[in-house]
Amino acid sequence: MEQFESFLVEHLPSAASFHPHYELSLHQMLISGGKRFRPALLLGVVRAYNPLLTQSAYHAAFAIELLHTYSLIHDDLPSMDNADLRRGILTLHKTYDETTAVLAGDALNTYAFEVLSNAPLSDRVIVKLVRSLAHNGGLNGMVLGQAIDCYFENQRLELDQVKMLHIHKTGKLIAASLQMGAMIVGRDDIADELYDFGIDLGLLFQIQDDILDVTQDEVKAGKTTNNDESKNSFVTLLGFDSAMREADTLAKKITKRMESFDENLQCELSPTLNHYINRHKD
């Protein structure tokens, strides 16, 4: 992941102009850290089956991180979560202004596909990767989840509806990361299995985030916390104890499914997943 981080820094979006901070706004959230969870999943699948393609896969991993970062910038906007802190620093609309934040998010969204289109992979593979990223990050994926999340603030949803919300908002991009890794190495035979695994992983990730929102302060979390009272979070719907039980059940299911993977895939994914599977207990 250190090599991926170097790749990210070397390929930061460039947009030289007389604008005083446009280019800086494109870099701020990318270089301020982040878990790099989604790139790590994609690269783990690639290393498991064809390590020689790892460097070529950096483009796809970066594209996912770009799309994810754009979603965070927009998620923090005053019209959405109105958050002040992200990745341990001020959000873009606080550093600059709301217009800059909107446009920076737009730019990173489209730059993701520019980076992906330039990946040193076959055109056939690139088209499949673009399709997966666009589908899972776009109108029937992450954006749909965000739309439901925002529209139903202060309106109680049923558990199945909350799961649908978060499968789209969080799960689908995580699932796409695993699926795209399989596509890069020509393992389409396991792409669907990894995608389904990623949906469960995304749900767990979201339940954990909801739990951490009420148990961590802003310094430890690196972002605005205790900001979900009006949202359809798992903690708001189920209560803290039931949300913890739901997370435990899902963590056990994910661990069991991971044990069914072949040895190479387990070896590559375990360091990343073991760090996150039980983070709600930390």
PDB file of C-alpha atoms in Angstrom:
ATOM      1  CA  MET A   1       0.000   0.000   0.000  1.00  0.00           C
ATOM      2  CA  GLU A   2       2.994   2.326   0.422  1.00  0.00           C
ATOM      3  CA  GLN A   3       3.694   1.920  -3.283  1.00  0.00           C
ATOM      4  CA  PHE A   4       0.042   2.635  -4.069  1.00  0.00           C
ATOM      5  CA  GLU A   5       0.234   5.776  -1.933  1.00  0.00           C
ATOM      6  CA  SER A   6       3.244   6.931  -3.937  1.00  0.00           C
ATOM      7  CA  PHE A   7       1.321   6.247  -7.147  1.00  0.00           C
ATOM      8  CA  LEU A   8      -1.589   8.318  -5.837  1.00  0.00           C
ATOM      9  CA  VAL A   9       0.642  11.286  -5.027  1.00  0.00           C
ATOM     10  CA  GLU A  10       2.366  11.066  -8.424  1.00  0.00           C
ATOM     11  CA  HIS A  11      -0.986  11.059 -10.229  1.00  0.00           C
ATOM     12  CA  LEU A  12      -2.816  13.786  -8.339  1.00  0.00           C
ATOM     13  CA  PRO A  13      -5.097  15.760 -10.672  1.00  0.00           C
ATOM     14  CA  SER A  14      -3.337  18.677 -12.337  1.00  0.00           C
ATOM     15  CA  ALA A  15      -5.291  21.789 -13.338  1.00  0.00           C
ATOM     16  CA  ALA A  16      -2.979  24.774 -13.604  1.00  0.00           C
ATOM     17  CA  SER A  17      -4.782  28.101 -13.949  1.00  0.00           C
ATOM     18  CA  PHE A  18      -5.038  31.529 -12.331  1.00  0.00           C
ATOM     19  CA  HIS A  19      -7.698  30.242  -9.926  1.00  0.00           C
ATOM     20  CA  PRO A  20      -6.276  30.763  -6.410  1.00  0.00           C
ATOM     21  CA  HIS A  21      -7.194  27.377  -4.929  1.00  0.00           C
ATOM     22  CA  TYR A  22      -9.018  25.134  -7.425  1.00  0.00           C
ATOM     23  CA  GLU A  23      -6.092  22.709  -7.864  1.00  0.00           C
ATOM     24  CA  LEU A  24      -5.370  22.713  -4.126  1.00  0.00           C
ATOM     25  CA  SER A  25      -8.988  21.787  -3.447  1.00  0.00           C
ATOM     26  CA  LEU A  26      -8.631  18.717  -5.688  1.00  0.00           C
ATOM     27  CA  HIS A  27      -5.681  17.491  -3.629  1.00  0.00           C
ATOM     28  CA  GLN A  28      -6.772  18.298  -0.085  1.00  0.00           C
ATOM     29  CA  MET A  29      -8.935  15.286   0.719  1.00  0.00           C
ATOM     30  CA  LEU A  30      -6.848  12.870  -1.341  1.00  0.00           C
ATOM     31  CA  ILE A  31      -3.574  13.549   0.475  1.00  0.00           C
ATOM     32  CA  SER A  32      -5.058  13.928   3.959  1.00  0.00           C
ATOM     33  CA  GLY A  33      -5.076  10.190   4.504  1.00  0.00           C
ATOM     34  CA  GLY A  34      -8.063   7.907   4.614  1.00  0.00           C
ATOM     35  CA  LYS A  35      -8.332   4.177   5.164  1.00  0.00           C
ATOM     36  CA  ARG A  36      -7.668   3.247   1.486  1.00  0.00           C
ATOM     37  CA  PHE A  37      -9.911   0.283   2.299  1.00  0.00           C
ATOM     38  CA  ARG A  38     -11.391  -0.082  -1.181  1.00  0.00           C
ATOM     39  CA  PRO A  39      -8.053   0.108  -3.052  1.00  0.00           C
ATOM     40  CA  ALA A  40      -6.606  -2.433  -0.611  1.00  0.00           C
ATOM     41  CA  LEU A  41      -9.389  -4.902  -1.412  1.00  0.00           C
ATOM     42  CA  LEU A  42      -8.923  -4.566  -5.176  1.00  0.00           C
ATOM     43  CA  LEU A  43      -5.147  -4.886  -4.953  1.00  0.00           C
ATOM     44  CA  GLY A  44      -5.448  -7.853  -2.576  1.00  0.00           C
ATOM     45  CA  VAL A  45      -7.460  -9.800  -5.164  1.00  0.00           C
ATOM     46  CA  VAL A  46      -4.946  -8.911  -7.891  1.00  0.00           C
ATOM     47  CA  ARG A  47      -1.961  -9.970  -5.774  1.00  0.00           C
ATOM     48  CA  ALA A  48      -3.669 -13.254  -4.948  1.00  0.00           C
ATOM     49  CA  TYR A  49      -3.980 -14.330  -8.579  1.00  0.00           C
ATOM     50  CA  ASN A  50      -1.476 -12.356 -10.657  1.00  0.00           C
ATOM     51  CA  PRO A  51       1.006 -10.225  -8.699  1.00  0.00           C
ATOM     52  CA  LEU A  52       2.613  -9.091 -11.965  1.00  0.00           C
ATOM     53  CA  LEU A  53      -0.504  -7.016 -12.670  1.00  0.00           C
ATOM     54  CA  THR A  54      -0.355  -5.134  -9.366  1.00  0.00           C
ATOM     55  CA  GLN A  55       1.187  -1.954 -10.741  1.00  0.00           C
ATOM     56  CA  SER A  56      -1.225  -1.910 -13.687  1.00  0.00           C
ATOM     57  CA  ALA A  57      -4.061  -2.290 -11.176  1.00  0.00           C
ATOM     58  CA  TYR A  58      -3.011   0.894  -9.336  1.00  0.00           C
ATOM     59  CA  HIS A  59      -5.000   2.889 -11.904  1.00  0.00           C
ATOM     60  CA  ALA A  60      -8.199   1.032 -11.028  1.00  0.00           C
ATOM     61  CA  ALA A  61      -7.507   1.254  -7.302  1.00  0.00           C
ATOM     62  CA  PHE A  62      -6.898   5.004  -7.627  1.00  0.00           C
ATOM     63  CA  ALA A  63     -10.088   5.426  -9.654  1.00  0.00           C
ATOM     64  CA  ILE A  64     -12.087   3.863  -6.828  1.00  0.00           C
ATOM     65  CA  GLU A  65     -10.392   6.105  -4.268  1.00  0.00           C
ATOM     66  CA  LEU A  66     -11.138   9.163  -6.406  1.00  0.00           C
ATOM     67  CA  LEU A  67     -14.812   8.254  -6.667  1.00  0.00           C
ATOM     68  CA  HIS A  68     -15.012   7.488  -2.957  1.00  0.00           C
ATOM     69  CA  THR A  69     -13.330  10.790  -2.067  1.00  0.00           C
ATOM     70  CA  TYR A  70     -15.718  12.772  -4.264  1.00  0.00           C
ATOM     71  CA  SER A  71     -18.621  11.105  -2.435  1.00  0.00           C
ATOM     72  CA  LEU A  72     -17.192  12.148   0.940  1.00  0.00           C
ATOM     73  CA  ILE A  73     -16.767  15.757  -0.181  1.00  0.00           C
ATOM     74  CA  HIS A  74     -20.387  15.914  -1.317  1.00  0.00           C
ATOM     75  CA  ASP A  75     -21.642  13.962   1.713  1.00  0.00           C
ATOM     76  CA  ASP A  76     -20.170  16.652   3.982  1.00  0.00           C
ATOM     77  CA  LEU A  77     -21.827  19.585   2.174  1.00  0.00           C
ATOM     78  CA  PRO A  78     -24.243  21.868   4.061  1.00  0.00           C
ATOM     79  CA  SER A  79     -27.080  20.532   1.898  1.00  0.00           C
ATOM     80  CA  MET A  80     -26.333  16.991   3.083  1.00  0.00           C
ATOM     81  CA  ASP A  81     -24.565  16.214   6.400  1.00  0.00           C
ATOM     82  CA  ASN A  82     -23.141  19.702   6.957  1.00  0.00           C
ATOM     83  CA  ALA A  83     -19.982  18.257   8.536  1.00  0.00           C
ATOM     84  CA  ASP A  84     -16.972  20.320   9.582  1.00  0.00           C
ATOM     85  CA  LEU A  85     -14.314  17.623   9.821  1.00  0.00           C
ATOM     86  CA  ARG A  86     -13.162  14.802   7.533  1.00  0.00           C
ATOM     87  CA  ARG A  87      -9.967  12.747   7.650  1.00  0.00           C
ATOM     88  CA  GLY A  88      -8.785  14.857  10.556  1.00  0.00           C
ATOM     89  CA  ILE A  89      -8.956  18.206   8.753  1.00  0.00           C
ATOM     90  CA  LEU A  90     -11.584  20.786   7.864  1.00  0.00           C
ATOM     91  CA  THR A  91     -13.978  19.778   5.120  1.00  0.00           C
ATOM     92  CA  LEU A  92     -13.612  21.538   1.779  1.00  0.00           C
ATOM     93  CA  HIS A  93     -16.619  23.796   2.173  1.00  0.00           C
ATOM     94  CA  LYS A  94     -15.134  24.954   5.489  1.00  0.00           C
ATOM     95  CA  THR A  95     -11.617  25.409   4.114  1.00  0.00           C
ATOM     96  CA  TYR A  96     -12.835  27.316   1.057  1.00  0.00           C
ATOM     97  CA  ASP A  97     -16.545  27.567   0.260  1.00  0.00           C
ATOM     98  CA  GLU A  98     -19.474  25.417  -0.812  1.00  0.00           C
ATOM     99  CA  THR A  99     -19.046  26.132  -4.521  1.00  0.00           C
ATOM    100  CA  THR A 100     -15.426  24.978  -4.426  1.00  0.00           C
ATOM    101  CA  ALA A 101     -16.420  21.776  -2.619  1.00  0.00           C
ATOM    102  CA  VAL A 102     -19.158  20.955  -5.142  1.00  0.00           C
ATOM    103  CA  LEU A 103     -16.853  21.525  -8.108  1.00  0.00           C
ATOM    104  CA  ALA A 104     -13.932  19.626  -6.545  1.00  0.00           C
ATOM    105  CA  GLY A 105     -16.226  16.649  -6.011  1.00  0.00           C
ATOM    106  CA  ASP A 106     -17.462  16.868  -9.602  1.00  0.00           C
ATOM    107  CA  ALA A 107     -13.879  17.001 -10.876  1.00  0.00           C
ATOM    108  CA  LEU A 108     -12.719  13.972  -8.861  1.00  0.00           C
ATOM    109  CA  ASN A 109     -15.738  11.995 -10.020  1.00  0.00           C
ATOM    110  CA  THR A 110     -14.920  12.499 -13.691  1.00  0.00           C
ATOM    111  CA  TYR A 111     -11.149  12.222 -13.154  1.00  0.00           C
ATOM    112  CA  ALA A 112     -11.742   8.727 -11.773  1.00  0.00           C
ATOM    113  CA  PHE A 113     -12.847   7.566 -15.203  1.00  0.00           C
ATOM    114  CA  GLU A 114     -10.029   9.412 -16.961  1.00  0.00           C
ATOM    115  CA  VAL A 115      -7.516   7.570 -14.757  1.00  0.00           C
ATOM    116  CA  LEU A 116      -9.272   4.264 -15.353  1.00  0.00           C
ATOM    117  CA  SER A 117      -9.369   4.787 -19.130  1.00  0.00           C
ATOM    118  CA  ASN A 118      -5.563   5.231 -19.111  1.00  0.00           C
ATOM    119  CA  ALA A 119      -4.867   2.006 -17.210  1.00  0.00           C
ATOM    120  CA  PRO A 120      -2.241  -0.216 -18.885  1.00  0.00           C
ATOM    121  CA  LEU A 121      -4.781  -2.994 -19.364  1.00  0.00           C
ATOM    122  CA  SER A 122      -6.624  -4.299 -22.412  1.00  0.00           C
ATOM    123  CA  ASP A 123      -9.508  -2.216 -23.728  1.00  0.00           C
ATOM    124  CA  ARG A 124     -11.836  -5.155 -23.075  1.00  0.00           C
ATOM    125  CA  VAL A 125     -10.908  -5.206 -19.385  1.00  0.00           C
ATOM    126  CA  ILE A 126     -11.077  -1.403 -19.071  1.00  0.00           C
ATOM    127  CA  VAL A 127     -14.635  -1.362 -20.447  1.00  0.00           C
ATOM    128  CA  LYS A 128     -15.671  -3.947 -17.850  1.00  0.00           C
ATOM    129  CA  LEU A 129     -14.030  -1.936 -15.075  1.00  0.00           C
ATOM    130  CA  VAL A 130     -15.694   1.298 -16.196  1.00  0.00           C
ATOM    131  CA  ARG A 131     -19.067  -0.464 -16.291  1.00  0.00           C
ATOM    132  CA  SER A 132     -18.647  -1.832 -12.767  1.00  0.00           C
ATOM    133  CA  LEU A 133     -17.446   1.447 -11.266  1.00  0.00           C
ATOM    134  CA  ALA A 134     -20.137   3.517 -13.006  1.00  0.00           C
ATOM    135  CA  HIS A 135     -22.943   1.124 -12.093  1.00  0.00           C
ATOM    136  CA  ASN A 136     -21.990   0.749  -8.448  1.00  0.00           C
ATOM    137  CA  GLY A 137     -20.963   4.361  -7.885  1.00  0.00           C
ATOM    138  CA  GLY A 138     -23.722   5.965  -9.896  1.00  0.00           C
ATOM    139  CA  LEU A 139     -27.478   6.264 -10.250  1.00  0.00           C
ATOM    140  CA  ASN A 140     -28.311   2.687  -9.192  1.00  0.00           C
ATOM    141  CA  GLY A 141     -25.528   2.451  -6.646  1.00  0.00           C
ATOM    142  CA  MET A 142     -23.963   4.897  -4.232  1.00  0.00           C
ATOM    143  CA  VAL A 143     -25.933   7.919  -5.480  1.00  0.00           C
ATOM    144  CA  LEU A 144     -29.266   6.137  -5.014  1.00  0.00           C
ATOM    145  CA  GLY A 145     -28.268   5.273  -1.454  1.00  0.00           C
ATOM    146  CA  GLN A 146     -27.341   8.872  -0.764  1.00  0.00           C
ATOM    147  CA  ALA A 147     -30.617  10.104  -2.257  1.00  0.00           C
ATOM    148  CA  ILE A 148     -32.629   7.789   0.014  1.00  0.00           C
ATOM    149  CA  ASP A 149     -30.499   8.750   3.004  1.00  0.00           C
ATOM    150  CA  CYS A 150     -31.050  12.479   2.503  1.00  0.00           C
ATOM    151  CA  TYR A 151     -34.729  12.336   1.558  1.00  0.00           C
ATOM    152  CA  PHE A 152     -35.771  10.227   4.546  1.00  0.00           C
ATOM    153  CA  GLU A 153     -34.025  12.230   7.258  1.00  0.00           C
ATOM    154  CA  ASN A 154     -36.284  12.465  10.309  1.00  0.00           C
ATOM    155  CA  GLN A 155     -38.494   9.719   8.840  1.00  0.00           C
ATOM    156  CA  ARG A 156     -38.181   6.260  10.332  1.00  0.00           C
ATOM    157  CA  LEU A 157     -37.540   3.476   7.826  1.00  0.00           C
ATOM    158  CA  GLU A 158     -37.973  -0.267   8.304  1.00  0.00           C
ATOM    159  CA  LEU A 159     -34.872  -2.421   8.823  1.00  0.00           C
ATOM    160  CA  ASP A 160     -35.019  -3.877   5.290  1.00  0.00           C
ATOM    161  CA  GLN A 161     -35.216  -0.348   3.886  1.00  0.00           C
ATOM    162  CA  VAL A 162     -32.248   0.778   5.965  1.00  0.00           C
ATOM    163  CA  LYS A 163     -30.274  -2.215   4.712  1.00  0.00           C
ATOM    164  CA  MET A 164     -31.173  -1.340   1.120  1.00  0.00           C
ATOM    165  CA  LEU A 165     -30.115   2.256   1.745  1.00  0.00           C
ATOM    166  CA  HIS A 166     -26.698   1.266   3.049  1.00  0.00           C
ATOM    167  CA  ILE A 167     -26.125  -1.565   0.573  1.00  0.00           C
ATOM    168  CA  HIS A 168     -26.339   1.111  -2.104  1.00  0.00           C
ATOM    169  CA  LYS A 169     -24.639   3.979  -0.300  1.00  0.00           C
ATOM    170  CA  THR A 170     -21.726   1.985   1.141  1.00  0.00           C
ATOM    171  CA  GLY A 171     -21.849  -1.671   0.133  1.00  0.00           C
ATOM    172  CA  LYS A 172     -21.866  -1.446  -3.635  1.00  0.00           C
ATOM    173  CA  LEU A 173     -18.599   0.462  -4.013  1.00  0.00           C
ATOM    174  CA  ILE A 174     -16.874  -1.960  -1.629  1.00  0.00           C
ATOM    175  CA  ALA A 175     -18.345  -4.874  -3.593  1.00  0.00           C
ATOM    176  CA  ALA A 176     -17.177  -3.283  -6.856  1.00  0.00           C
ATOM    177  CA  SER A 177     -13.625  -3.065  -5.509  1.00  0.00           C
ATOM    178  CA  LEU A 178     -13.473  -6.842  -5.097  1.00  0.00           C
ATOM    179  CA  GLN A 179     -15.288  -7.486  -8.367  1.00  0.00           C
ATOM    180  CA  MET A 180     -12.944  -5.201 -10.311  1.00  0.00           C
ATOM    181  CA  GLY A 181      -9.917  -6.949  -8.829  1.00  0.00           C
ATOM    182  CA  ALA A 182     -11.235 -10.262 -10.149  1.00  0.00           C
ATOM    183  CA  MET A 183     -11.871  -8.728 -13.578  1.00  0.00           C
ATOM    184  CA  ILE A 184      -8.321  -7.411 -13.830  1.00  0.00           C
ATOM    185  CA  VAL A 185      -6.817 -10.868 -13.328  1.00  0.00           C
ATOM    186  CA  GLY A 186      -9.335 -12.613 -15.587  1.00  0.00           C
ATOM    187  CA  ARG A 187     -11.130 -14.385 -12.757  1.00  0.00           C
ATOM    188  CA  ASP A 188     -14.673 -13.572 -13.843  1.00  0.00           C
ATOM    189  CA  ASP A 189     -15.649 -16.977 -12.450  1.00  0.00           C
ATOM    190  CA  ILE A 190     -15.340 -15.635  -8.892  1.00  0.00           C
ATOM    191  CA  ALA A 191     -16.307 -12.012  -9.557  1.00  0.00           C
ATOM    192  CA  ASP A 192     -19.959 -12.505  -8.548  1.00  0.00           C
ATOM    193  CA  GLU A 193     -19.013 -14.405  -5.395  1.00  0.00           C
ATOM    194  CA  LEU A 194     -16.618 -11.654  -4.362  1.00  0.00           C
ATOM    195  CA  TYR A 195     -19.238  -9.022  -5.165  1.00  0.00           C
ATOM    196  CA  ASP A 196     -21.791 -10.697  -2.866  1.00  0.00           C
ATOM    197  CA  PHE A 197     -19.133 -10.971  -0.173  1.00  0.00           C
ATOM    198  CA  GLY A 198     -18.441  -7.265  -0.606  1.00  0.00           C
ATOM    199  CA  ILE A 199     -22.108  -6.382  -0.093  1.00  0.00           C
ATOM    200  CA  ASP A 200     -22.040  -8.099   3.321  1.00  0.00           C
ATOM    201  CA  LEU A 201     -18.727  -6.435   4.068  1.00  0.00           C
ATOM    202  CA  GLY A 202     -20.169  -3.043   3.158  1.00  0.00           C
ATOM    203  CA  LEU A 203     -23.140  -3.555   5.476  1.00  0.00           C
ATOM    204  CA  LEU A 204     -20.812  -4.455   8.326  1.00  0.00           C
ATOM    205  CA  PHE A 205     -18.648  -1.441   7.535  1.00  0.00           C
ATOM    206  CA  GLN A 206     -21.694   0.833   7.753  1.00  0.00           C
ATOM    207  CA  ILE A 207     -23.028  -0.662  10.994  1.00  0.00           C
ATOM    208  CA  GLN A 208     -19.570  -0.192  12.496  1.00  0.00           C
ATOM    209  CA  ASP A 209     -19.476   3.427  11.328  1.00  0.00           C
ATOM    210  CA  ASP A 210     -22.848   4.009  12.963  1.00  0.00           C
ATOM    211  CA  ILE A 211     -21.569   2.484  16.205  1.00  0.00           C
ATOM    212  CA  LEU A 212     -18.334   4.472  16.102  1.00  0.00           C
ATOM    213  CA  ASP A 213     -20.325   7.648  15.474  1.00  0.00           C
ATOM    214  CA  VAL A 214     -21.717   7.402  19.008  1.00  0.00           C
ATOM    215  CA  THR A 215     -18.645   5.938  20.741  1.00  0.00           C
ATOM    216  CA  GLN A 216     -15.735   7.967  19.330  1.00  0.00           C
ATOM    217  CA  ASP A 217     -14.981  11.646  19.583  1.00  0.00           C
ATOM    218  CA  GLU A 218     -14.048  13.716  16.547  1.00  0.00           C
ATOM    219  CA  VAL A 219     -10.316  13.567  17.250  1.00  0.00           C
ATOM    220  CA  LYS A 220     -10.205   9.760  17.254  1.00  0.00           C
ATOM    221  CA  ALA A 221     -12.650   9.370  14.369  1.00  0.00           C
ATOM    222  CA  GLY A 222     -11.056  12.120  12.262  1.00  0.00           C
ATOM    223  CA  LYS A 223     -14.495  13.325  11.195  1.00  0.00           C
ATOM    224  CA  THR A 224     -17.641  14.913  12.591  1.00  0.00           C
ATOM    225  CA  THR A 225     -19.344  12.472  14.995  1.00  0.00           C
ATOM    226  CA  ASN A 226     -22.673  12.313  16.825  1.00  0.00           C
ATOM    227  CA  ASN A 227     -24.216  13.636  13.635  1.00  0.00           C
ATOM    228  CA  ASP A 228     -26.637  10.783  12.887  1.00  0.00           C
ATOM    229  CA  GLU A 229     -29.594  11.561  15.148  1.00  0.00           C
ATOM    230  CA  SER A 230     -31.827  12.524  12.214  1.00  0.00           C
ATOM    231  CA  LYS A 231     -30.446   9.782   9.964  1.00  0.00           C
ATOM    232  CA  ASN A 232     -31.620   6.216   9.429  1.00  0.00           C
ATOM    233  CA  SER A 233     -28.542   4.681  11.016  1.00  0.00           C
ATOM    234  CA  PHE A 234     -28.515   1.175  12.470  1.00  0.00           C
ATOM    235  CA  VAL A 235     -27.977   2.586  15.953  1.00  0.00           C
ATOM    236  CA  THR A 236     -30.888   5.012  15.585  1.00  0.00           C
ATOM    237  CA  LEU A 237     -33.187   2.230  14.363  1.00  0.00           C
ATOM    238  CA  LEU A 238     -32.071  -0.725  16.503  1.00  0.00           C
ATOM    239  CA  GLY A 239     -30.477   0.888  19.518  1.00  0.00           C
ATOM    240  CA  PHE A 240     -26.825   0.529  20.465  1.00  0.00           C
ATOM    241  CA  ASP A 241     -26.912  -2.997  21.935  1.00  0.00           C
ATOM    242  CA  SER A 242     -28.901  -4.483  19.049  1.00  0.00           C
ATOM    243  CA  ALA A 243     -26.645  -2.765  16.527  1.00  0.00           C
ATOM    244  CA  MET A 244     -23.636  -4.346  18.251  1.00  0.00           C
ATOM    245  CA  ARG A 245     -25.303  -7.774  18.023  1.00  0.00           C
ATOM    246  CA  GLU A 246     -26.093  -7.197  14.346  1.00  0.00           C
ATOM    247  CA  ALA A 247     -22.446  -6.290  13.738  1.00  0.00           C
ATOM    248  CA  ASP A 248     -21.238  -9.379  15.616  1.00  0.00           C
ATOM    249  CA  THR A 249     -23.520 -11.664  13.581  1.00  0.00           C
ATOM    250  CA  LEU A 250     -22.394 -10.148  10.297  1.00  0.00           C
ATOM    251  CA  ALA A 251     -18.727 -10.284  11.336  1.00  0.00           C
ATOM    252  CA  LYS A 252     -19.043 -14.013  12.019  1.00  0.00           C
ATOM    253  CA  LYS A 253     -20.767 -14.570   8.662  1.00  0.00           C
ATOM    254  CA  ILE A 254     -18.015 -12.687   6.834  1.00  0.00           C
ATOM    255  CA  THR A 255     -15.271 -14.566   8.666  1.00  0.00           C
ATOM    256  CA  LYS A 256     -16.882 -17.888   7.760  1.00  0.00           C
ATOM    257  CA  ARG A 257     -17.229 -16.910   4.107  1.00  0.00           C
ATOM    258  CA  MET A 258     -13.612 -15.754   4.018  1.00  0.00           C
ATOM    259  CA  GLU A 259     -12.518 -19.164   5.277  1.00  0.00           C
ATOM    260  CA  SER A 260     -14.041 -20.705   2.140  1.00  0.00           C
ATOM    261  CA  PHE A 261     -11.737 -18.678  -0.122  1.00  0.00           C
ATOM    262  CA  ASP A 262      -8.633 -20.302  -1.538  1.00  0.00           C
ATOM    263  CA  GLU A 263      -5.401 -19.947   0.408  1.00  0.00           C
ATOM    264  CA  ASN A 264      -3.876 -17.224  -1.771  1.00  0.00           C
ATOM    265  CA  LEU A 265      -6.941 -14.997  -1.530  1.00  0.00           C
ATOM    266  CA  GLN A 266      -7.245 -15.499   2.214  1.00  0.00           C
ATOM    267  CA  CYS A 267      -3.580 -14.637   2.646  1.00  0.00           C
ATOM    268  CA  GLU A 268      -3.904 -11.368   0.687  1.00  0.00           C
ATOM    269  CA  LEU A 269      -7.229 -10.188   2.082  1.00  0.00           C
ATOM    270  CA  SER A 270      -6.835 -11.226   5.713  1.00  0.00           C
ATOM    271  CA  PRO A 271      -4.471  -8.406   6.806  1.00  0.00           C
ATOM    272  CA  THR A 272      -6.962  -5.799   5.571  1.00  0.00           C
ATOM    273  CA  LEU A 273     -10.146  -7.549   6.653  1.00  0.00           C
ATOM    274  CA  ASN A 274      -8.957  -8.684  10.067  1.00  0.00           C
ATOM    275  CA  HIS A 275      -8.244  -5.067  10.913  1.00  0.00           C
ATOM    276  CA  TYR A 276     -11.836  -4.067  10.129  1.00  0.00           C
ATOM    277  CA  ILE A 277     -14.072  -7.042  10.874  1.00  0.00           C
ATOM    278  CA  ASN A 278     -14.163  -6.397  14.619  1.00  0.00           C
ATOM    279  CA  ARG A 279     -13.370  -2.678  14.730  1.00  0.00           C
ATOM    280  CA  HIS A 280     -16.751  -1.962  16.370  1.00  0.00           C
ATOM    281  CA  LYS A 281     -15.367  -3.687  19.480  1.00  0.00           C
ATOM    282  CA  ASP A 282     -12.240  -1.546  19.704  1.00  0.00           C
TER     283      ASP A 282
END
